[in-house]
């Protein structure tokens, strides 16, 4: 394999030797460098994208006269005529464009460059460098205040992220301004849209409450994706990745370019497979993206469809601490606490200490398909007014299948089986739990821009309808129930209406004021029989008013200081209603958010320093308490907060070296917390609650230190080597600050190497290698804990999600 790679690189280097000169330079606007601008020659297929400092480089350009086309969203296209008979260094300034662009579809949900919101923008170039086929959280891994995890341990399959300690249910995700969070759980399942990064033009991550958006309340952060923009010329693209754990990714894309300067069509399809790091944690993922649009001077009509089908072997339960420690006595205690049979216990005792998976049934899988359809209309009525209207529809259906040992028939609403004189009350069985849901709605915005004022009046109406049901598809004994017996079924119907108005007003030459007001109403009805055969019914509504206000002051040299205050309110999720104790209702959560920062952008460096305070009222947290049928419940805690300082920046050290880094230092506390532990007595015939009242405890999964860095070295043309580092401080598994229930701090390092020579008529050729965790650190990124008292002792079990040791991915990309 190494010989083949070496030969390919040598051949590419030989071919690139045909060219003679280098054209380099910087692209900027009046306020500073533009990252993500494209530079393309009228002939010869020379192409580049500017980096964070607005710099670009065209390599091996042959002698002659060229016209360079420079493009960036929201700016007028510029043509630069150059005669190449020596190396050239260009300085290019772009002007803002009043003509309608696709950027208007996400303008309403994004923070402005001069706004008082704390945000990070990631352009297509940055996404492409890090996108080896892993789920989007791993592509974003090195951004500020962000922590990632993977159930399978290698970034493919079920993955997740936290921002400032807030999990995915508290992060509002939109794709082209359309909500993506699951309406009932507010969770985000990146596995349902594998390889979405390839189709993404840019991403904005807003930390804290951020600006008003459509969908779930942003209670910790927002992630806004903008998928592929129009391409001026036709192209075809092939991307292949291979690597550790038999990981394979194959992507093909194509586009028509602009037809008659008015129509454009793009499409992509991807296949991703991986065996996973954890035992049997395989993934079989398929995805697609297609778009077609009409692009007039004042009107854009664009249809977008994307989705996927995922089949993942379940690795949801993690690895018990006893197995990680290779402690046989504790492993036997784990098996006893879990009620595992002999086969399951043998699996525990004989597995690898870091890759154990309790499941060994062949078809223990999650199988789910989801499609996303969007139709966008944008019209520029005048230089000041632009209207946007979008329709969307997302159907999804799938199940997860489980083999269950020795199940009580009564737990499934099935009568006992009588065979002769024997009455059978328990059996092994296979069940499927289904979700069949539809999400649809409309979003809209009216953008107004005048000399000193810009504003957006927008909103949405969205509806979610979901059917949850479970079926028994096989049992060891013949049941007195029909085939595929449906043992529970319930329905949820949620309507979400919001209206917002946000404004920026230039108070003076240096001072800009910001005001954002949002009204949001949620109507939620749910009824039926739950998994535990309990009946439940929910019929409730919430009305929220979420104001935001801020100021931005521009200092000499173009740097900015800003501050903002925002309020967010968030409804309880489905499980909070289902698991609430009888006769009680969970309360909505309230967040007051203060952000104060300083932004600096210079030709050779940029940085941002930000202070934040997120003050919660009635935050919902797990206490260890159970409802009357034994399900874990979340309880509102009166007061809690997150506060910290974020620093991020990048610097051009020399012509060959660039360094970027970010660090978050925070404190995350619950002021008064009551832990509930159940005591079942010496003979397991009692049921007593023991309450431990604690003060100033740490919020679970909220490290006080998060840091990332990248050091890039360009020793010669078209070659880049980047050393990436990530440090995550210790995290507690629950809200007790008990040091026996925590995830240890970890520090991991990756090395990414890419070579992108100019070859013949290819628009792009690149070969990249990502070596992850190069120092083979053994670490865990997620976990959970539970405990109880019984038989005269306290039982406590911690579970963790180990991440892969040293592993690699290689990628070859060709664009014609």
XYZ file of C-alpha atoms in Angstrom, residues 161-616:
456
model
C -21.379 16.971 20.385
C -21.655 19.371 23.288
C -21.026 23.106 23.196
C -20.221 24.838 26.485
C -21.410 21.607 28.121
C -24.847 21.756 26.475
C -25.863 18.567 24.683
C -27.555 18.239 21.288
C -31.066 18.638 22.736
C -30.126 22.202 23.712
C -28.470 23.133 20.420
C -30.705 24.541 17.689
C -29.718 23.148 14.284
C -31.009 24.578 11.007
C -30.158 23.567 7.430
C -30.788 26.411 4.984
C -32.874 28.051 7.694
C -35.080 24.954 8.149
C -35.205 23.312 11.636
C -33.468 19.942 11.907
C -33.867 18.965 15.605
C -36.337 16.167 16.302
C -39.396 18.047 17.535
C -40.367 15.765 20.419
C -36.926 14.907 21.845
C -35.120 17.993 20.478
C -32.196 15.649 19.752
C -30.042 15.798 16.603
C -29.168 12.560 14.821
C -26.232 13.284 12.510
C -26.182 9.624 11.458
C -29.390 10.258 9.476
C -27.568 12.679 7.133
C -24.117 11.088 6.671
C -21.554 13.061 4.669
C -23.666 16.227 4.862
C -20.383 18.133 5.151
C -19.585 17.441 1.473
C -22.750 19.281 0.440
C -22.234 22.155 2.876
C -20.998 25.561 1.754
C -20.597 27.120 5.187
C -21.490 26.635 8.847
C -22.034 29.203 11.558
C -21.850 28.088 15.190
C -23.424 30.557 17.595
C -22.610 29.998 21.255
C -25.114 30.936 23.910
C -28.660 32.002 23.016
C -27.570 33.547 19.708
C -30.022 35.215 17.320
C -33.656 34.203 16.888
C -33.993 31.051 14.820
C -36.701 28.711 13.636
C -37.292 25.491 15.554
C -36.314 24.485 19.079
C -35.100 27.157 21.461
C -31.319 27.627 21.351
C -30.533 26.852 24.958
C -26.795 26.406 24.666
C -25.845 27.078 21.063
C -26.992 27.107 17.421
C -25.515 25.413 14.369
C -26.615 26.820 11.017
C -25.675 24.920 7.849
C -25.860 26.374 4.347
C -25.681 23.669 1.683
C -24.020 23.947 -1.716
C -24.343 27.231 -3.540
C -24.582 27.565 -7.304
C -21.534 26.598 -9.373
C -20.723 28.725 -12.408
C -19.127 25.929 -14.481
C -19.884 22.196 -14.926
C -17.981 19.706 -12.791
C -17.767 16.093 -11.733
C -16.182 14.974 -8.482
C -15.071 11.643 -7.032
C -13.954 11.258 -3.416
C -12.756 7.996 -1.867
C -11.603 7.387 1.693
C -10.293 4.213 3.335
C -8.829 3.545 6.727
C -8.819 1.783 10.067
C -11.653 -0.481 11.196
C -12.396 -1.263 7.551
C -13.801 2.246 7.098
C -14.688 3.118 3.505
C -16.318 6.202 2.029
C -17.203 6.661 -1.639
C -18.727 9.912 -2.873
C -19.603 11.023 -6.373
C -20.892 14.469 -7.242
C -21.699 16.427 -10.367
C -23.126 19.734 -11.445
C -24.264 21.395 -14.642
C -22.838 24.810 -13.897
C -24.990 27.740 -14.937
C -27.217 26.984 -17.940
C -28.091 30.168 -19.865
C -26.777 32.003 -16.825
C -30.074 31.207 -15.074
C -30.376 27.520 -14.145
C -28.132 25.223 -12.170
C -28.331 21.633 -10.912
C -26.124 19.712 -8.476
C -26.188 16.171 -7.107
C -24.162 13.966 -4.779
C -24.362 10.382 -3.497
C -22.288 8.778 -0.747
C -21.717 5.308 0.677
C -19.974 4.989 4.049
C -19.166 1.722 5.815
C -17.203 1.016 8.963
C -16.742 -1.900 11.364
C -16.241 0.552 14.217
C -13.714 0.447 17.036
C -16.143 -1.134 19.517
C -16.976 -4.830 18.955
C -19.658 -5.262 16.261
C -20.279 -1.486 16.171
C -20.666 -1.488 12.387
C -22.247 1.234 10.238
C -23.755 0.982 6.773
C -24.702 4.494 5.681
C -26.133 5.798 2.414
C -26.893 9.416 1.624
C -27.780 11.740 -1.225
C -28.075 15.430 -2.003
C -29.730 17.062 -5.016
C -30.630 20.636 -5.833
C -31.900 22.589 -8.788
C -32.615 26.255 -9.109
C -33.514 29.281 -11.130
C -31.220 32.230 -10.449
C -32.574 35.489 -11.794
C -31.319 38.987 -11.161
C -33.996 39.602 -8.534
C -35.535 36.157 -7.982
C -34.211 32.776 -6.868
C -36.277 29.580 -6.798
C -34.437 26.546 -5.517
C -35.479 22.991 -4.659
C -33.260 20.920 -2.359
C -33.568 17.249 -1.397
C -31.213 15.313 0.843
C -31.387 12.347 3.152
C -30.083 8.941 3.933
C -30.562 5.417 5.180
C -28.548 4.165 8.137
C -28.101 0.675 9.523
C -25.925 0.689 12.635
C -25.211 -2.180 15.007
C -26.090 -1.006 18.491
C -23.213 0.126 20.683
C -25.303 2.401 22.847
C -24.640 0.865 26.261
C -20.945 1.617 26.645
C -18.311 -0.337 28.569
C -18.636 -0.903 32.346
C -15.844 0.506 34.493
C -15.149 -2.977 35.826
C -14.347 -4.193 32.297
C -12.123 -1.162 31.614
C -10.209 -1.919 34.816
C -10.025 -5.647 33.978
C -11.264 -6.436 37.499
C -12.879 -9.916 37.507
C -14.552 -9.496 40.907
C -16.096 -6.195 39.901
C -17.142 -7.615 36.516
C -19.081 -10.365 38.284
C -20.702 -7.661 40.427
C -21.619 -5.756 37.244
C -23.208 -8.874 35.741
C -25.190 -9.445 38.947
C -26.383 -5.814 39.122
C -27.478 -5.969 35.465
C -29.116 -9.388 35.813
C -27.038 -10.823 32.958
C -27.205 -14.540 32.202
C -24.256 -16.915 31.781
C -23.760 -16.149 28.092
C -23.746 -12.397 28.687
C -21.414 -12.751 31.663
C -18.969 -14.854 29.607
C -19.062 -12.153 26.925
C -18.129 -9.568 29.570
C -15.300 -11.649 31.053
C -13.738 -12.638 27.740
C -14.002 -9.406 25.725
C -11.313 -6.821 25.091
C -11.286 -4.416 28.025
C -11.889 -1.351 25.806
C -14.093 -2.691 23.003
C -16.695 -4.716 24.934
C -20.232 -4.685 23.544
C -22.972 -6.426 25.530
C -24.920 -7.181 22.351
C -24.069 -10.289 20.321
C -27.364 -10.958 18.517
C -26.685 -10.788 14.777
C -29.403 -8.258 13.962
C -29.144 -5.963 17.002
C -29.423 -2.930 14.754
C -30.863 0.517 14.342
C -32.440 0.848 10.885
C -33.798 4.247 9.888
C -34.452 6.254 6.705
C -35.089 9.969 6.451
C -35.630 12.384 3.567
C -35.555 16.172 3.695
C -37.335 18.212 1.020
C -37.019 22.002 0.815
C -38.377 24.600 -1.614
C -36.994 28.134 -1.315
C -38.287 31.343 -2.917
C -36.379 34.627 -2.651
C -37.272 37.888 -4.324
C -35.569 41.252 -4.161
C -38.403 43.748 -4.436
C -36.055 46.729 -4.284
C -32.522 47.573 -3.189
C -33.845 47.674 0.372
C -36.358 44.839 0.567
C -35.893 41.089 0.054
C -38.574 38.504 0.790
C -37.927 34.818 1.504
C -40.409 31.963 1.698
C -39.511 28.303 2.275
C -41.553 25.117 2.447
C -40.214 21.897 3.919
C -41.239 18.293 4.487
C -39.267 15.592 6.296
C -40.633 12.032 6.450
C -38.747 9.449 8.492
C -39.364 5.841 9.411
C -37.374 3.100 11.073
C -36.851 0.826 14.028
C -34.293 -0.679 16.316
C -34.313 -4.425 16.813
C -33.308 -6.180 20.034
C -32.921 -9.741 21.270
C -34.171 -9.858 24.869
C -33.486 -12.714 27.269
C -36.028 -14.165 29.677
C -38.715 -11.517 29.337
C -41.898 -11.558 31.413
C -44.874 -11.920 29.100
C -46.915 -9.654 31.341
C -44.529 -6.794 30.497
C -45.696 -7.073 26.896
C -49.422 -7.467 27.539
C -49.292 -11.109 26.413
C -51.094 -13.876 28.383
C -49.012 -16.637 29.936
C -48.517 -19.682 27.746
C -49.905 -22.974 29.058
C -48.392 -26.177 27.660
C -49.929 -29.197 29.339
C -49.440 -28.793 33.064
C -46.737 -26.147 32.616
C -47.419 -22.409 32.683
C -44.739 -20.330 30.926
C -44.496 -16.759 32.163
C -41.134 -15.798 30.610
C -39.449 -16.290 27.257
C -36.629 -15.070 25.032
C -37.968 -12.806 22.308
C -37.046 -10.357 19.566
C -38.728 -6.975 19.497
C -38.707 -3.959 17.225
C -39.450 -0.450 18.413
C -40.618 1.823 15.613
C -40.790 5.520 14.891
C -42.843 6.700 11.905
C -42.952 10.481 11.744
C -43.555 13.484 9.514
C -42.322 17.030 9.971
C -43.476 19.849 7.711
C -43.995 23.558 7.691
C -43.163 26.968 6.327
C -40.546 29.576 7.220
C -40.440 33.161 6.019
C -38.546 36.408 6.393
C -38.664 39.958 5.089
C -35.251 41.615 5.028
C -34.990 45.396 4.995
C -31.743 47.309 4.558
C -31.239 51.036 4.441
C -28.250 53.245 5.130
C -28.178 53.089 8.926
C -30.738 50.375 9.543
C -31.129 46.708 8.694
C -33.879 44.465 9.980
C -35.512 41.089 9.537
C -39.139 40.247 10.214
C -39.429 36.465 10.141
C -40.981 33.386 11.590
C -42.261 29.886 11.000
C -45.129 27.470 11.377
C -44.024 23.863 11.843
C -45.867 20.670 12.693
C -44.584 17.281 13.812
C -46.647 14.077 13.830
C -45.046 10.923 15.164
C -46.166 7.349 15.739
C -44.219 5.310 18.310
C -44.945 1.596 18.544
C -43.338 -1.711 19.426
C -43.725 -5.181 17.943
C -42.756 -8.696 18.995
C -41.451 -10.341 15.803
C -40.271 -13.645 17.353
C -40.543 -15.547 20.624
C -39.021 -18.816 21.801
C -42.474 -20.138 22.637
C -45.653 -19.845 20.603
C -47.472 -16.804 21.971
C -51.211 -16.403 22.221
C -50.809 -13.207 20.185
C -50.865 -12.443 16.455
C -47.683 -12.273 14.369
C -45.781 -8.998 14.838
C -47.948 -8.270 17.857
C -47.998 -4.540 18.625
C -47.631 -4.323 22.390
C -47.586 -0.537 22.683
C -48.501 2.401 20.492
C -48.737 6.130 21.019
C -49.016 9.289 18.964
C -47.482 12.739 19.296
C -48.595 15.960 17.606
C -46.579 19.125 18.109
C -47.113 22.538 16.527
C -44.464 25.240 16.832
C -45.209 28.821 15.781
C -42.738 31.670 16.102
C -42.456 35.276 15.009
C -39.325 37.385 15.372
C -38.106 40.840 14.520
C -34.422 41.677 14.743
C -32.786 44.972 13.932
C -29.363 46.564 13.633
C -29.204 50.347 13.820
C -26.071 52.428 13.304
C -26.301 54.880 16.182
C -23.065 56.641 15.219
C -20.139 55.982 12.901
C -18.689 53.534 15.416
C -21.679 52.291 17.402
C -24.299 49.762 16.245
C -27.324 48.770 18.340
C -29.024 45.371 18.104
C -32.570 44.407 19.114
C -34.153 40.970 18.623
C -37.658 40.104 19.834
C -39.206 36.659 19.455
C -42.640 35.258 20.254
C -42.959 31.477 20.258
C -45.948 29.204 20.939
C -45.864 25.426 21.285
C -48.938 23.193 21.300
C -48.223 19.582 22.205
C -50.648 16.686 22.393
C -49.607 13.081 22.953
C -51.580 10.023 23.985
C -51.483 6.245 23.990
C -49.653 3.365 25.640
C -45.942 3.641 26.397
C -43.191 0.962 26.345
C -43.903 -0.030 29.949
C -47.625 -0.421 29.075
C -48.530 2.656 31.103
C -51.192 4.980 29.719
C -50.321 8.615 29.346
C -51.882 11.705 27.916
C -50.414 15.162 27.364
C -52.321 18.228 26.228
C -50.363 21.382 26.924
C -49.086 24.587 25.409
C -46.389 27.135 26.106
C -46.067 30.799 25.219
C -42.579 32.310 25.260
C -41.265 35.822 24.789
C -37.511 35.885 24.144
C -35.918 39.366 23.944
C -32.284 40.063 23.012
C -30.411 43.366 23.008
C -26.814 44.325 22.312
C -24.241 46.906 21.243
C -21.157 46.728 19.011
C -18.510 49.455 19.049
C -15.852 49.659 16.337
C -12.427 50.785 17.507
C -9.635 52.264 15.440
C -8.094 49.723 13.100
C -11.347 47.835 12.619
C -11.461 45.856 15.884
C -14.769 45.593 17.743
C -16.022 45.328 21.276
C -19.529 43.998 21.838
C -21.976 43.026 24.538
C -25.425 41.476 24.588
C -28.136 40.245 26.892
C -30.621 37.568 25.798
C -33.433 35.482 27.229
C -34.359 31.991 26.034
C -37.158 29.724 27.204
C -37.438 26.075 26.340
C -40.221 23.524 26.697
C -39.721 20.086 28.338
C -39.087 17.194 25.942
C -41.252 14.121 25.373
C -39.532 11.980 28.023
C -40.080 14.674 30.669
C -43.839 14.356 30.210
C -43.856 10.555 29.964
C -41.651 9.960 33.010
C -43.019 12.712 35.245
C -44.483 11.458 38.548
C -48.241 11.076 38.491
C -50.014 14.375 39.040
C -47.011 16.575 38.250
C -45.943 18.453 35.135
C -42.382 19.495 34.247
C -41.836 23.244 34.019
C -40.164 25.015 31.101
C -36.562 26.149 31.516
C -35.436 29.779 31.396
C -31.983 31.076 30.469
C -30.535 34.578 30.881
C -27.400 34.974 28.770
C -24.777 37.745 28.882
C -21.976 37.922 26.287
C -19.135 40.480 26.261
C -16.250 40.312 23.824
C -13.477 41.874 21.765
C -12.886 40.915 18.101
C -9.738 41.797 16.163
C -9.056 41.043 12.497
C -5.723 42.005 10.938
C -3.917 41.001 7.765
C -1.667 38.463 9.539
C -3.703 37.531 12.601
C -7.165 37.567 14.147
C -8.507 36.770 17.586
C -11.617 36.968 19.737
C -11.901 37.148 23.521
C -15.368 36.498 24.943
C -16.841 36.365 28.440
C -20.187 34.642 28.963
C -22.694 34.076 31.744
C -25.562 31.636 31.223
C -27.888 31.824 34.210
C -30.589 29.114 34.331
